[in-house]
Amino acid sequence: MNMTNQVDQRSPRTQARIIQILDAATACFVEQGFHGTGMARIAERAGMSAGHIYHYFDSKDAIIAAIVERETSAHETKMREFHLLPCENLKHEMVARAEEGVRTNTDPFRSALSLEIVAEAKRNPDIAERLRRHDVIVRTEFARLLREKLQLDHAEGRVEVLFTLFDGLAIRMLRHPDLDQAGLTRFFRKAILAVLED
Amino acid sequence: MNMTNQVDQRSPRTQARIIQILDAATACFVEQGFHGTGMARIAERAGMSAGHIYHYFDSKDAIIAAIVERETSAHETKMREFHLLPCENLKHEMVARAEEGVRTNTDPFRSALSLEIVAEAKRNPDIAERLRRHDVIVRTEFARLLREKLQLDHAEGRVEVLFTLFDGLAIRMLRHPDLDQAGLTRFFRKAILAVLED
Amino acid sequence: MNMTNQVDQRSPRTQARIIQILDAATACFVEQGFHGTGMARIAERAGMSAGHIYHYFDSKDAIIAAIVERETSAHETKMREFHLLPCENLKHEMVARAEEGVRTNTDPFRSALSLEIVAEAKRNPDIAERLRRHDVIVRTEFARLLREKLQLDHAEGRVEVLFTLFDGLAIRMLRHPDLDQAGLTRFFRKAILAVLED
Amino acid sequence: MNMTNQVDQRSPRTQARIIQILDAATACFVEQGFHGTGMARIAERAGMSAGHIYHYFDSKDAIIAAIVERETSAHETKMREFHLLPCENLKHEMVARAEEGVRTNTDPFRSALSLEIVAEAKRNPDIAERLRRHDVIVRTEFARLLREKLQLDHAEGRVEVLFTLFDGLAIRMLRHPDLDQAGLTRFFRKAILAVLED
DNA sequence: GATGAATGAGTGTTCATTCAT
DNA sequence: CATGAATGAACACTCATTCAT
């Protein structure tokens, strides 16, 4: 069901190297953007030579593809947890999780990474395709949740608005880095509840 | 108070040239992104030589800065129109405008441009600063509107959520280009109304 | 009939630049081979920056392609001169020209260039194709000459051997740079005459 | 007198490894050229790791040097066989062997290898030197043969032309891969006989 | 004003070679 | 003996920017 959870055939050392590179690259991309980051800088931060990165990744593009894979994979796992929740009080549980989601998505690092991925998707069709495949999955599953567990009609439209809200946070943080999270969360909750209403 | 409304000292010809360049660059950036667009391409599209662009702009960065200026300026003007609306039925008028806003923000060209600017802000502090200055203005004015004309408390928090919704649309379009706009709009309206409720 | 003799649309300055680059590249390739020569060295020798070469040629490969074009073109012109010779004593004229050809093909620069092109053809299919197209032309024309003006049968086979002899000179020079040209020419003539005999 | 016939001090296993590497490298060089072949590819084809090749060869250059050594050595052995032939009918035997030589030298693999070596000699003085030392040997011996067994004067000049013919075949094959070998051979023979004539 | 020739620093990427294991 | 991780120098090529004309 989830190909990314396959047993990794690579040696522990190789896996560690890959994580080193991915972490270094993620940090660089967050700070300076994909195009603003040279392979040399990623290499330096990952503690290896630039040339050696090419033993693990075919190209710079392959690095961001792997980062996207890691992020979307984690996100899908998170989303899947909703299905395990009990039906009763699901709505309030969702609101609680949404509040946690606001905290996560307003984290400067996460929001910056999110934006960087989206920006790269704009000019890299492979990244765009990954993002869309991922979106289909979480969108469909989430709509099914609303339909089956909350007996809501027009689930797709509701999901679009909910996802729009969370997507918007990354840009919001960029425009207003010092926003009052408490004030935001208060009405975020109201908006979500309104979207989840009959 | 508004520097962008200063009488433009430049000759009409010069102004026309500048608009040519800005339009060409905007189109290029939307299609291929800021870093994917070379000065040569902008020049070609603007119908002049690459070198000549430097008579009007100091650098490539200055071009995107001018594009951002133009966009934020237009946006501020749009926002200011709300103050001219009659108090009665203001809420419904706002919802109506919001629906128009959804149409605008989901337009492929506008959403792409919006995203491109945001992406550039991530690595260009000058652009980020412009975006933030602009955000302060529209945020403050819009909050004042809610406070004074709709007698709403916690206006800042409400504004954050409203702006988050609109910002989110550009990303949403990227992730799900074929989304059903009608379904989205229906719950978008519900969310907005909830945020504007006492 | 000869596309390379079309009126050159390029400005004299551009033409001069192209010749500069071609001459510099030819010299470099002769001395250090195609793969042993960096763009920087060609640029230095041509008296311009490396980057600027790309205003005139799309790639390093395009440079060698142009060199091959220039060489084959000149060679075809040379070959075509045979058709203008009077029929009587044509055979002796050919032998005389052959002796001149030995001098040309044993010139260190020419033989080295010739070898470099052939070497490059081995791994660059585009170059190989150019060489083959050129060979078809000169081979066919030369065979026709033998057939029509010298009334020789099996003209193709004779041409192959004659061309083999001249092609061999470049390698011969590499293996024995100090060879006695007079001694060689003496028997070269005998071989040619034998091939041209009834 | 002949260093290549020294008793090989290396263990049979080592010798086998070296042959593996040499065969793999030869095949790679023929297919993709010396510069187009990476050590990784040679290693893969030889069935060992890239690093391990350096236990047997000091460098990539050393591999091609060894290939040249192997080729020239075999060629010298072949040439030496002429001395064992009876004097009578030697000329016709030589022509017969020449025809076999045409077949060998027009073999795609052999001609490609031959050209690759020559190309490498152009930029690697060590290879050039090996080729020249080898040429001195076979040239001298062959001239002695013509002088002593066929009573020919100007043996050196005759040898140059004969060798030029055989060297030319590799290039000829590149320029005209589909040439009619029978037609070529017919006049090849005539040329050789003419060169061997009093 | 307007051109486009020219620069040069910077890019991602390759690959022969080394060496710890 | 054998591996393959690791290096680093080299490479072709791009592009914003300048400037003589």
PDB file of N, CA and C in Angstrom, chain A residues 2 36 61 73 84 100 118 130 141 148 159:
ATOM      1  N   ASN A   2       1.944   1.203   0.757  1.00  0.00           N
ATOM      2  CA  ASN A   2       2.823   2.365   0.773  1.00  0.00           C
ATOM      3  C   ASN A   2       4.226   1.947   0.348  1.00  0.00           C
ATOM      4  N   GLY A  36      19.083  29.169  -5.328  1.00  0.00           N
ATOM      5  CA  GLY A  36      20.109  29.954  -4.658  1.00  0.00           C
ATOM      6  C   GLY A  36      21.158  29.087  -3.979  1.00  0.00           C
ATOM      7  N   ASP A  61      18.268  17.978  -9.174  1.00  0.00           N
ATOM      8  CA  ASP A  61      16.817  17.762  -9.263  1.00  0.00           C
ATOM      9  C   ASP A  61      16.387  16.526  -8.499  1.00  0.00           C
ATOM     10  N   SER A  73       5.319  11.755   1.794  1.00  0.00           N
ATOM     11  CA  SER A  73       5.178  10.459   2.437  1.00  0.00           C
ATOM     12  C   SER A  73       4.784  10.639   3.903  1.00  0.00           C
ATOM     13  N   LEU A  84      -8.172   6.117  11.880  1.00  0.00           N
ATOM     14  CA  LEU A  84      -8.139   5.260  13.062  1.00  0.00           C
ATOM     15  C   LEU A  84      -8.925   5.871  14.224  1.00  0.00           C
ATOM     16  N   GLU A 100      -3.230  21.806  15.882  1.00  0.00           N
ATOM     17  CA  GLU A 100      -1.855  21.315  15.855  1.00  0.00           C
ATOM     18  C   GLU A 100      -1.266  21.583  14.468  1.00  0.00           C
ATOM     19  N   VAL A 118       6.696  24.107  -3.432  1.00  0.00           N
ATOM     20  CA  VAL A 118       5.665  24.620  -4.332  1.00  0.00           C
ATOM     21  C   VAL A 118       6.288  25.475  -5.436  1.00  0.00           C
ATOM     22  N   ARG A 130       4.494  14.993  -8.781  1.00  0.00           N
ATOM     23  CA  ARG A 130       4.535  14.339  -7.459  1.00  0.00           C
ATOM     24  C   ARG A 130       3.546  14.996  -6.506  1.00  0.00           C
ATOM     25  N   GLU A 141      -8.886  10.533   0.236  1.00  0.00           N
ATOM     26  CA  GLU A 141      -9.069   9.871   1.519  1.00  0.00           C
ATOM     27  C   GLU A 141      -9.794  10.767   2.512  1.00  0.00           C
ATOM     28  N   GLU A 148     -18.105   9.394   4.893  1.00  0.00           N
ATOM     29  CA  GLU A 148     -18.488   8.179   5.600  1.00  0.00           C
ATOM     30  C   GLU A 148     -18.614   8.351   7.106  1.00  0.00           C
ATOM     31  N   VAL A 159     -13.345  19.746   1.361  1.00  0.00           N
ATOM     32  CA  VAL A 159     -11.916  19.420   1.452  1.00  0.00           C
ATOM     33  C   VAL A 159     -11.074  20.502   0.779  1.00  0.00           C
TER      34      VAL A 159
END
